[in-house]
Amino acid sequence: MSEQHIAIYPGSFDPITLGHLNIIKRASHIFDRLIVCIMVNSEKHGLFPPEERAELVRRATERFPNVEVDCSHELLSEYARRKGAHVVVKGLRAMSDFEKEFQMAHINRRLNPDLDTMFLTSSEKYTFLSSSVVKELGSYGADLSEFVPREIIGDIERKIRERQAGLGRA
């Protein structure tokens, strides 16, 4: 029996966007198993806590049978080693993404020589899209249906309303 090709698509996914989902769909066709991993940065406090982000990603990706969702507090290179993954998938929107991701790819490879990084360029219609843009648009009550999976729009709108109420903004 041949070895399974496992890849990890790491990120904050706060929240997952249609751009992320496009990369997940494409990578899921390339690898036997794709682990979408919410990487937890203790210094960042996102809109959603990591476990809630994982649940949103699970709902958005449930139609992909070879995609699983996880959270990790450890270094990506160590997480990949533990999971038996040899490839990290990263989506690129612009050259500015490439510089940072190129540097991280080299660091990860230095820490885990068996780990390669595969860059997938964003589909043209998502080059402008980021989780930050979604949160900004959502804070003004914009229609999010062209930016995030429909399964999670209500969750995002609710969380933004809760945050605004907590800050005294209605």
PDB file of N, CA, C and O in Angstrom, residues 99-161:
ATOM      1  N   GLU A  99       6.613  37.359  -0.048  1.00  0.00           N
ATOM      2  CA  GLU A  99       7.827  37.644   0.729  1.00  0.00           C
ATOM      3  C   GLU A  99       7.752  37.048   2.127  1.00  0.00           C
ATOM      4  O   GLU A  99       8.680  36.375   2.579  1.00  0.00           O
ATOM      5  N   LYS A 100       6.649  37.273   2.821  1.00  0.00           N
ATOM      6  CA  LYS A 100       6.484  36.753   4.175  1.00  0.00           C
ATOM      7  C   LYS A 100       6.410  35.224   4.159  1.00  0.00           C
ATOM      8  O   LYS A 100       7.058  34.547   4.965  1.00  0.00           O
ATOM      9  N   GLU A 101       5.633  34.673   3.240  1.00  0.00           N
ATOM     10  CA  GLU A 101       5.458  33.223   3.175  1.00  0.00           C
ATOM     11  C   GLU A 101       6.738  32.498   2.741  1.00  0.00           C
ATOM     12  O   GLU A 101       7.020  31.402   3.197  1.00  0.00           O
ATOM     13  N   PHE A 102       7.504  33.124   1.867  1.00  0.00           N
ATOM     14  CA  PHE A 102       8.780  32.565   1.421  1.00  0.00           C
ATOM     15  C   PHE A 102       9.727  32.439   2.617  1.00  0.00           C
ATOM     16  O   PHE A 102      10.377  31.414   2.817  1.00  0.00           O
ATOM     17  N   GLN A 103       9.772  33.472   3.432  1.00  0.00           N
ATOM     18  CA  GLN A 103      10.612  33.456   4.628  1.00  0.00           C
ATOM     19  C   GLN A 103      10.156  32.350   5.584  1.00  0.00           C
ATOM     20  O   GLN A 103      10.982  31.590   6.100  1.00  0.00           O
ATOM     21  N   MET A 104       8.847  32.242   5.815  1.00  0.00           N
ATOM     22  CA  MET A 104       8.326  31.216   6.715  1.00  0.00           C
ATOM     23  C   MET A 104       8.594  29.807   6.173  1.00  0.00           C
ATOM     24  O   MET A 104       8.894  28.891   6.940  1.00  0.00           O
ATOM     25  N   ALA A 105       8.514  29.645   4.857  1.00  0.00           N
ATOM     26  CA  ALA A 105       8.786  28.339   4.243  1.00  0.00           C
ATOM     27  C   ALA A 105      10.216  27.905   4.548  1.00  0.00           C
ATOM     28  O   ALA A 105      10.475  26.732   4.871  1.00  0.00           O
ATOM     29  N   HIS A 106      11.149  28.841   4.454  1.00  0.00           N
ATOM     30  CA  HIS A 106      12.544  28.517   4.742  1.00  0.00           C
ATOM     31  C   HIS A 106      12.752  28.192   6.219  1.00  0.00           C
ATOM     32  O   HIS A 106      13.502  27.268   6.558  1.00  0.00           O
ATOM     33  N   ILE A 107      12.095  28.930   7.082  1.00  0.00           N
ATOM     34  CA  ILE A 107      12.218  28.654   8.522  1.00  0.00           C
ATOM     35  C   ILE A 107      11.647  27.279   8.838  1.00  0.00           C
ATOM     36  O   ILE A 107      12.272  26.484   9.551  1.00  0.00           O
ATOM     37  N   ASN A 108      10.467  26.978   8.296  1.00  0.00           N
ATOM     38  CA  ASN A 108       9.848  25.673   8.550  1.00  0.00           C
ATOM     39  C   ASN A 108      10.721  24.537   8.027  1.00  0.00           C
ATOM     40  O   ASN A 108      10.857  23.508   8.672  1.00  0.00           O
ATOM     41  N   ARG A 109      11.317  24.749   6.877  1.00  0.00           N
ATOM     42  CA  ARG A 109      12.192  23.718   6.284  1.00  0.00           C
ATOM     43  C   ARG A 109      13.459  23.537   7.127  1.00  0.00           C
ATOM     44  O   ARG A 109      13.979  22.434   7.260  1.00  0.00           O
ATOM     45  N   ARG A 110      13.948  24.619   7.704  1.00  0.00           N
ATOM     46  CA  ARG A 110      15.129  24.538   8.569  1.00  0.00           C
ATOM     47  C   ARG A 110      14.803  23.744   9.832  1.00  0.00           C
ATOM     48  O   ARG A 110      15.589  22.937  10.292  1.00  0.00           O
ATOM     49  N   LEU A 111      13.587  23.970  10.375  1.00  0.00           N
ATOM     50  CA  LEU A 111      13.170  23.272  11.589  1.00  0.00           C
ATOM     51  C   LEU A 111      12.753  21.827  11.320  1.00  0.00           C
ATOM     52  O   LEU A 111      12.870  20.971  12.193  1.00  0.00           O
ATOM     53  N   ASN A 112      12.241  21.572  10.114  1.00  0.00           N
ATOM     54  CA  ASN A 112      11.790  20.233   9.731  1.00  0.00           C
ATOM     55  C   ASN A 112      12.181  20.015   8.266  1.00  0.00           C
ATOM     56  O   ASN A 112      11.438  20.368   7.357  1.00  0.00           O
ATOM     57  N   PRO A 113      13.367  19.434   8.010  1.00  0.00           N
ATOM     58  CA  PRO A 113      13.866  19.267   6.646  1.00  0.00           C
ATOM     59  C   PRO A 113      12.963  18.439   5.733  1.00  0.00           C
ATOM     60  O   PRO A 113      13.104  18.498   4.515  1.00  0.00           O
ATOM     61  N   ASP A 114      12.026  17.683   6.300  1.00  0.00           N
ATOM     62  CA  ASP A 114      11.104  16.887   5.492  1.00  0.00           C
ATOM     63  C   ASP A 114       9.866  17.667   5.061  1.00  0.00           C
ATOM     64  O   ASP A 114       8.968  17.105   4.432  1.00  0.00           O
ATOM     65  N   LEU A 115       9.804  18.941   5.403  1.00  0.00           N
ATOM     66  CA  LEU A 115       8.602  19.743   5.164  1.00  0.00           C
ATOM     67  C   LEU A 115       8.813  20.716   4.011  1.00  0.00           C
ATOM     68  O   LEU A 115       9.697  21.564   4.059  1.00  0.00           O
ATOM     69  N   ASP A 116       8.003  20.572   2.977  1.00  0.00           N
ATOM     70  CA  ASP A 116       8.020  21.497   1.846  1.00  0.00           C
ATOM     71  C   ASP A 116       6.799  22.400   1.910  1.00  0.00           C
ATOM     72  O   ASP A 116       5.791  22.053   2.535  1.00  0.00           O
ATOM     73  N   THR A 117       6.879  23.525   1.231  1.00  0.00           N
ATOM     74  CA  THR A 117       5.747  24.438   1.141  1.00  0.00           C
ATOM     75  C   THR A 117       5.317  24.538  -0.310  1.00  0.00           C
ATOM     76  O   THR A 117       6.144  24.701  -1.200  1.00  0.00           O
ATOM     77  N   MET A 118       4.012  24.447  -0.517  1.00  0.00           N
ATOM     78  CA  MET A 118       3.430  24.568  -1.848  1.00  0.00           C
ATOM     79  C   MET A 118       2.563  25.813  -1.867  1.00  0.00           C
ATOM     80  O   MET A 118       1.669  25.969  -1.031  1.00  0.00           O
ATOM     81  N   PHE A 119       2.854  26.710  -2.798  1.00  0.00           N
ATOM     82  CA  PHE A 119       2.092  27.946  -2.910  1.00  0.00           C
ATOM     83  C   PHE A 119       1.025  27.802  -3.986  1.00  0.00           C
ATOM     84  O   PHE A 119       1.323  27.395  -5.107  1.00  0.00           O
ATOM     85  N   LEU A 120      -0.208  28.118  -3.634  1.00  0.00           N
ATOM     86  CA  LEU A 120      -1.293  28.174  -4.602  1.00  0.00           C
ATOM     87  C   LEU A 120      -1.711  29.629  -4.734  1.00  0.00           C
ATOM     88  O   LEU A 120      -2.002  30.285  -3.722  1.00  0.00           O
ATOM     89  N   THR A 121      -1.726  30.117  -5.952  1.00  0.00           N
ATOM     90  CA  THR A 121      -2.143  31.505  -6.139  1.00  0.00           C
ATOM     91  C   THR A 121      -3.651  31.596  -6.007  1.00  0.00           C
ATOM     92  O   THR A 121      -4.389  30.697  -6.416  1.00  0.00           O
ATOM     93  N   SER A 122      -4.062  32.675  -5.421  1.00  0.00           N
ATOM     94  CA  SER A 122      -5.479  32.930  -5.221  1.00  0.00           C
ATOM     95  C   SER A 122      -6.186  33.043  -6.563  1.00  0.00           C
ATOM     96  O   SER A 122      -5.623  33.541  -7.535  1.00  0.00           O
ATOM     97  N   SER A 123      -7.413  32.564  -6.613  1.00  0.00           N
ATOM     98  CA  SER A 123      -8.223  32.817  -7.796  1.00  0.00           C
ATOM     99  C   SER A 123      -8.409  34.324  -7.913  1.00  0.00           C
ATOM    100  O   SER A 123      -8.548  35.021  -6.897  1.00  0.00           O
ATOM    101  N   GLU A 124      -8.404  34.809  -9.122  1.00  0.00           N
ATOM    102  CA  GLU A 124      -8.426  36.253  -9.369  1.00  0.00           C
ATOM    103  C   GLU A 124      -9.526  36.977  -8.596  1.00  0.00           C
ATOM    104  O   GLU A 124      -9.295  38.041  -8.032  1.00  0.00           O
ATOM    105  N   LYS A 125     -10.699  36.376  -8.527  1.00  0.00           N
ATOM    106  CA  LYS A 125     -11.812  37.082  -7.872  1.00  0.00           C
ATOM    107  C   LYS A 125     -11.640  37.200  -6.355  1.00  0.00           C
ATOM    108  O   LYS A 125     -12.394  37.910  -5.705  1.00  0.00           O
ATOM    109  N   TYR A 126     -10.641  36.508  -5.784  1.00  0.00           N
ATOM    110  CA  TYR A 126     -10.422  36.584  -4.335  1.00  0.00           C
ATOM    111  C   TYR A 126      -9.116  37.280  -3.951  1.00  0.00           C
ATOM    112  O   TYR A 126      -8.749  37.283  -2.779  1.00  0.00           O
ATOM    113  N   THR A 127      -8.417  37.887  -4.907  1.00  0.00           N
ATOM    114  CA  THR A 127      -7.114  38.485  -4.590  1.00  0.00           C
ATOM    115  C   THR A 127      -7.225  39.620  -3.574  1.00  0.00           C
ATOM    116  O   THR A 127      -6.281  39.885  -2.855  1.00  0.00           O
ATOM    117  N   PHE A 128      -8.357  40.259  -3.490  1.00  0.00           N
ATOM    118  CA  PHE A 128      -8.546  41.385  -2.570  1.00  0.00           C
ATOM    119  C   PHE A 128      -9.060  40.937  -1.207  1.00  0.00           C
ATOM    120  O   PHE A 128      -9.119  41.725  -0.265  1.00  0.00           O
ATOM    121  N   LEU A 129      -9.460  39.691  -1.096  1.00  0.00           N
ATOM    122  CA  LEU A 129     -10.220  39.220   0.054  1.00  0.00           C
ATOM    123  C   LEU A 129      -9.329  38.736   1.191  1.00  0.00           C
ATOM    124  O   LEU A 129      -8.394  37.984   0.984  1.00  0.00           O
ATOM    125  N   SER A 130      -9.667  39.174   2.394  1.00  0.00           N
ATOM    126  CA  SER A 130      -8.990  38.709   3.601  1.00  0.00           C
ATOM    127  C   SER A 130     -10.002  38.676   4.737  1.00  0.00           C
ATOM    128  O   SER A 130     -11.068  39.290   4.657  1.00  0.00           O
ATOM    129  N   SER A 131      -9.654  37.974   5.799  1.00  0.00           N
ATOM    130  CA  SER A 131     -10.517  37.944   6.976  1.00  0.00           C
ATOM    131  C   SER A 131     -10.697  39.349   7.546  1.00  0.00           C
ATOM    132  O   SER A 131     -11.778  39.697   8.027  1.00  0.00           O
ATOM    133  N   SER A 132      -9.646  40.164   7.491  1.00  0.00           N
ATOM    134  CA  SER A 132      -9.734  41.548   7.989  1.00  0.00           C
ATOM    135  C   SER A 132     -10.758  42.355   7.201  1.00  0.00           C
ATOM    136  O   SER A 132     -11.531  43.121   7.781  1.00  0.00           O
ATOM    137  N   VAL A 133     -10.764  42.173   5.877  1.00  0.00           N
ATOM    138  CA  VAL A 133     -11.741  42.874   5.036  1.00  0.00           C
ATOM    139  C   VAL A 133     -13.155  42.432   5.418  1.00  0.00           C
ATOM    140  O   VAL A 133     -14.061  43.260   5.542  1.00  0.00           O
ATOM    141  N   VAL A 134     -13.347  41.129   5.624  1.00  0.00           N
ATOM    142  CA  VAL A 134     -14.662  40.608   6.007  1.00  0.00           C
ATOM    143  C   VAL A 134     -15.121  41.227   7.320  1.00  0.00           C
ATOM    144  O   VAL A 134     -16.265  41.669   7.452  1.00  0.00           O
ATOM    145  N   LYS A 135     -14.237  41.284   8.307  1.00  0.00           N
ATOM    146  CA  LYS A 135     -14.610  41.859   9.611  1.00  0.00           C
ATOM    147  C   LYS A 135     -14.958  43.343   9.479  1.00  0.00           C
ATOM    148  O   LYS A 135     -15.915  43.818  10.087  1.00  0.00           O
ATOM    149  N   GLU A 136     -14.189  44.058   8.659  1.00  0.00           N
ATOM    150  CA  GLU A 136     -14.460  45.483   8.448  1.00  0.00           C
ATOM    151  C   GLU A 136     -15.814  45.675   7.767  1.00  0.00           C
ATOM    152  O   GLU A 136     -16.626  46.482   8.204  1.00  0.00           O
ATOM    153  N   LEU A 137     -16.049  44.931   6.705  1.00  0.00           N
ATOM    154  CA  LEU A 137     -17.340  45.032   6.009  1.00  0.00           C
ATOM    155  C   LEU A 137     -18.485  44.656   6.940  1.00  0.00           C
ATOM    156  O   LEU A 137     -19.518  45.334   6.972  1.00  0.00           O
ATOM    157  N   GLY A 138     -18.303  43.582   7.691  1.00  0.00           N
ATOM    158  CA  GLY A 138     -19.339  43.136   8.618  1.00  0.00           C
ATOM    159  C   GLY A 138     -19.650  44.162   9.686  1.00  0.00           C
ATOM    160  O   GLY A 138     -20.795  44.303  10.110  1.00  0.00           O
ATOM    161  N   SER A 139     -18.644  44.905  10.113  1.00  0.00           N
ATOM    162  CA  SER A 139     -18.868  45.916  11.162  1.00  0.00           C
ATOM    163  C   SER A 139     -19.751  47.058  10.669  1.00  0.00           C
ATOM    164  O   SER A 139     -20.339  47.778  11.462  1.00  0.00           O
ATOM    165  N   TYR A 140     -19.869  47.201   9.338  1.00  0.00           N
ATOM    166  CA  TYR A 140     -20.746  48.222   8.761  1.00  0.00           C
ATOM    167  C   TYR A 140     -22.048  47.628   8.249  1.00  0.00           C
ATOM    168  O   TYR A 140     -22.826  48.313   7.574  1.00  0.00           O
ATOM    169  N   GLY A 141     -22.273  46.357   8.535  1.00  0.00           N
ATOM    170  CA  GLY A 141     -23.518  45.723   8.141  1.00  0.00           C
ATOM    171  C   GLY A 141     -23.613  45.373   6.664  1.00  0.00           C
ATOM    172  O   GLY A 141     -24.706  45.148   6.141  1.00  0.00           O
ATOM    173  N   ALA A 142     -22.483  45.311   5.971  1.00  0.00           N
ATOM    174  CA  ALA A 142     -22.479  44.978   4.538  1.00  0.00           C
ATOM    175  C   ALA A 142     -22.912  43.529   4.320  1.00  0.00           C
ATOM    176  O   ALA A 142     -22.766  42.681   5.204  1.00  0.00           O
ATOM    177  N   ASP A 143     -23.419  43.250   3.146  1.00  0.00           N
ATOM    178  CA  ASP A 143     -23.790  41.903   2.738  1.00  0.00           C
ATOM    179  C   ASP A 143     -22.501  41.089   2.559  1.00  0.00           C
ATOM    180  O   ASP A 143     -21.659  41.436   1.735  1.00  0.00           O
ATOM    181  N   LEU A 144     -22.358  40.013   3.300  1.00  0.00           N
ATOM    182  CA  LEU A 144     -21.132  39.205   3.273  1.00  0.00           C
ATOM    183  C   LEU A 144     -21.221  37.998   2.348  1.00  0.00           C
ATOM    184  O   LEU A 144     -20.270  37.227   2.247  1.00  0.00           O
ATOM    185  N   SER A 145     -22.325  37.842   1.632  1.00  0.00           N
ATOM    186  CA  SER A 145     -22.557  36.627   0.852  1.00  0.00           C
ATOM    187  C   SER A 145     -21.554  36.393  -0.273  1.00  0.00           C
ATOM    188  O   SER A 145     -21.383  35.262  -0.705  1.00  0.00           O
ATOM    189  N   GLU A 146     -20.868  37.420  -0.751  1.00  0.00           N
ATOM    190  CA  GLU A 146     -19.855  37.233  -1.791  1.00  0.00           C
ATOM    191  C   GLU A 146     -18.455  37.027  -1.215  1.00  0.00           C
ATOM    192  O   GLU A 146     -17.489  36.908  -1.974  1.00  0.00           O
ATOM    193  N   PHE A 147     -18.353  36.975   0.110  1.00  0.00           N
ATOM    194  CA  PHE A 147     -17.044  36.952   0.748  1.00  0.00           C
ATOM    195  C   PHE A 147     -16.781  35.748   1.647  1.00  0.00           C
ATOM    196  O   PHE A 147     -15.633  35.360   1.833  1.00  0.00           O
ATOM    197  N   VAL A 148     -17.836  35.195   2.239  1.00  0.00           N
ATOM    198  CA  VAL A 148     -17.672  34.070   3.166  1.00  0.00           C
ATOM    199  C   VAL A 148     -18.675  32.966   2.833  1.00  0.00           C
ATOM    200  O   VAL A 148     -19.708  33.232   2.212  1.00  0.00           O
ATOM    201  N   PRO A 149     -18.393  31.733   3.250  1.00  0.00           N
ATOM    202  CA  PRO A 149     -19.350  30.646   3.020  1.00  0.00           C
ATOM    203  C   PRO A 149     -20.704  30.971   3.646  1.00  0.00           C
ATOM    204  O   PRO A 149     -20.769  31.470   4.779  1.00  0.00           O
ATOM    205  N   ARG A 150     -21.752  30.710   2.921  1.00  0.00           N
ATOM    206  CA  ARG A 150     -23.099  31.066   3.387  1.00  0.00           C
ATOM    207  C   ARG A 150     -23.443  30.419   4.728  1.00  0.00           C
ATOM    208  O   ARG A 150     -24.208  30.966   5.506  1.00  0.00           O
ATOM    209  N   GLU A 151     -22.854  29.230   4.984  1.00  0.00           N
ATOM    210  CA  GLU A 151     -23.161  28.500   6.221  1.00  0.00           C
ATOM    211  C   GLU A 151     -22.764  29.266   7.482  1.00  0.00           C
ATOM    212  O   GLU A 151     -23.243  28.944   8.557  1.00  0.00           O
ATOM    213  N   ILE A 152     -21.879  30.250   7.353  1.00  0.00           N
ATOM    214  CA  ILE A 152     -21.367  30.903   8.561  1.00  0.00           C
ATOM    215  C   ILE A 152     -21.669  32.401   8.631  1.00  0.00           C
ATOM    216  O   ILE A 152     -21.247  33.069   9.572  1.00  0.00           O
ATOM    217  N   ILE A 153     -22.400  32.939   7.663  1.00  0.00           N
ATOM    218  CA  ILE A 153     -22.687  34.384   7.644  1.00  0.00           C
ATOM    219  C   ILE A 153     -23.375  34.821   8.936  1.00  0.00           C
ATOM    220  O   ILE A 153     -22.990  35.812   9.557  1.00  0.00           O
ATOM    221  N   GLY A 154     -24.386  34.079   9.363  1.00  0.00           N
ATOM    222  CA  GLY A 154     -25.106  34.433  10.595  1.00  0.00           C
ATOM    223  C   GLY A 154     -24.204  34.460  11.815  1.00  0.00           C
ATOM    224  O   GLY A 154     -24.332  35.330  12.682  1.00  0.00           O
ATOM    225  N   ASP A 155     -23.264  33.529  11.886  1.00  0.00           N
ATOM    226  CA  ASP A 155     -22.323  33.478  13.020  1.00  0.00           C
ATOM    227  C   ASP A 155     -21.448  34.729  13.051  1.00  0.00           C
ATOM    228  O   ASP A 155     -21.191  35.298  14.116  1.00  0.00           O
ATOM    229  N   ILE A 156     -20.982  35.139  11.875  1.00  0.00           N
ATOM    230  CA  ILE A 156     -20.117  36.324  11.792  1.00  0.00           C
ATOM    231  C   ILE A 156     -20.901  37.568  12.182  1.00  0.00           C
ATOM    232  O   ILE A 156     -20.430  38.382  12.989  1.00  0.00           O
ATOM    233  N   GLU A 157     -22.098  37.705  11.633  1.00  0.00           N
ATOM    234  CA  GLU A 157     -22.915  38.884  11.957  1.00  0.00           C
ATOM    235  C   GLU A 157     -23.236  38.944  13.447  1.00  0.00           C
ATOM    236  O   GLU A 157     -23.155  40.008  14.069  1.00  0.00           O
ATOM    237  N   ARG A 158     -23.564  37.805  14.039  1.00  0.00           N
ATOM    238  CA  ARG A 158     -23.860  37.752  15.475  1.00  0.00           C
ATOM    239  C   ARG A 158     -22.641  38.159  16.303  1.00  0.00           C
ATOM    240  O   ARG A 158     -22.728  38.966  17.224  1.00  0.00           O
ATOM    241  N   LYS A 159     -21.470  37.610  15.958  1.00  0.00           N
ATOM    242  CA  LYS A 159     -20.256  37.891  16.721  1.00  0.00           C
ATOM    243  C   LYS A 159     -19.884  39.370  16.621  1.00  0.00           C
ATOM    244  O   LYS A 159     -19.482  39.981  17.616  1.00  0.00           O
ATOM    245  N   ILE A 160     -20.036  39.940  15.444  1.00  0.00           N
ATOM    246  CA  ILE A 160     -19.736  41.367  15.271  1.00  0.00           C
ATOM    247  C   ILE A 160     -20.705  42.217  16.092  1.00  0.00           C
ATOM    248  O   ILE A 160     -20.286  43.166  16.754  1.00  0.00           O
ATOM    249  N   ARG A 161     -21.990  41.862  16.079  1.00  0.00           N
ATOM    250  CA  ARG A 161     -22.976  42.601  16.901  1.00  0.00           C
ATOM    251  C   ARG A 161     -22.622  42.510  18.385  1.00  0.00           C
ATOM    252  O   ARG A 161     -22.680  43.505  19.110  1.00  0.00           O
TER     253      ARG A 161
END
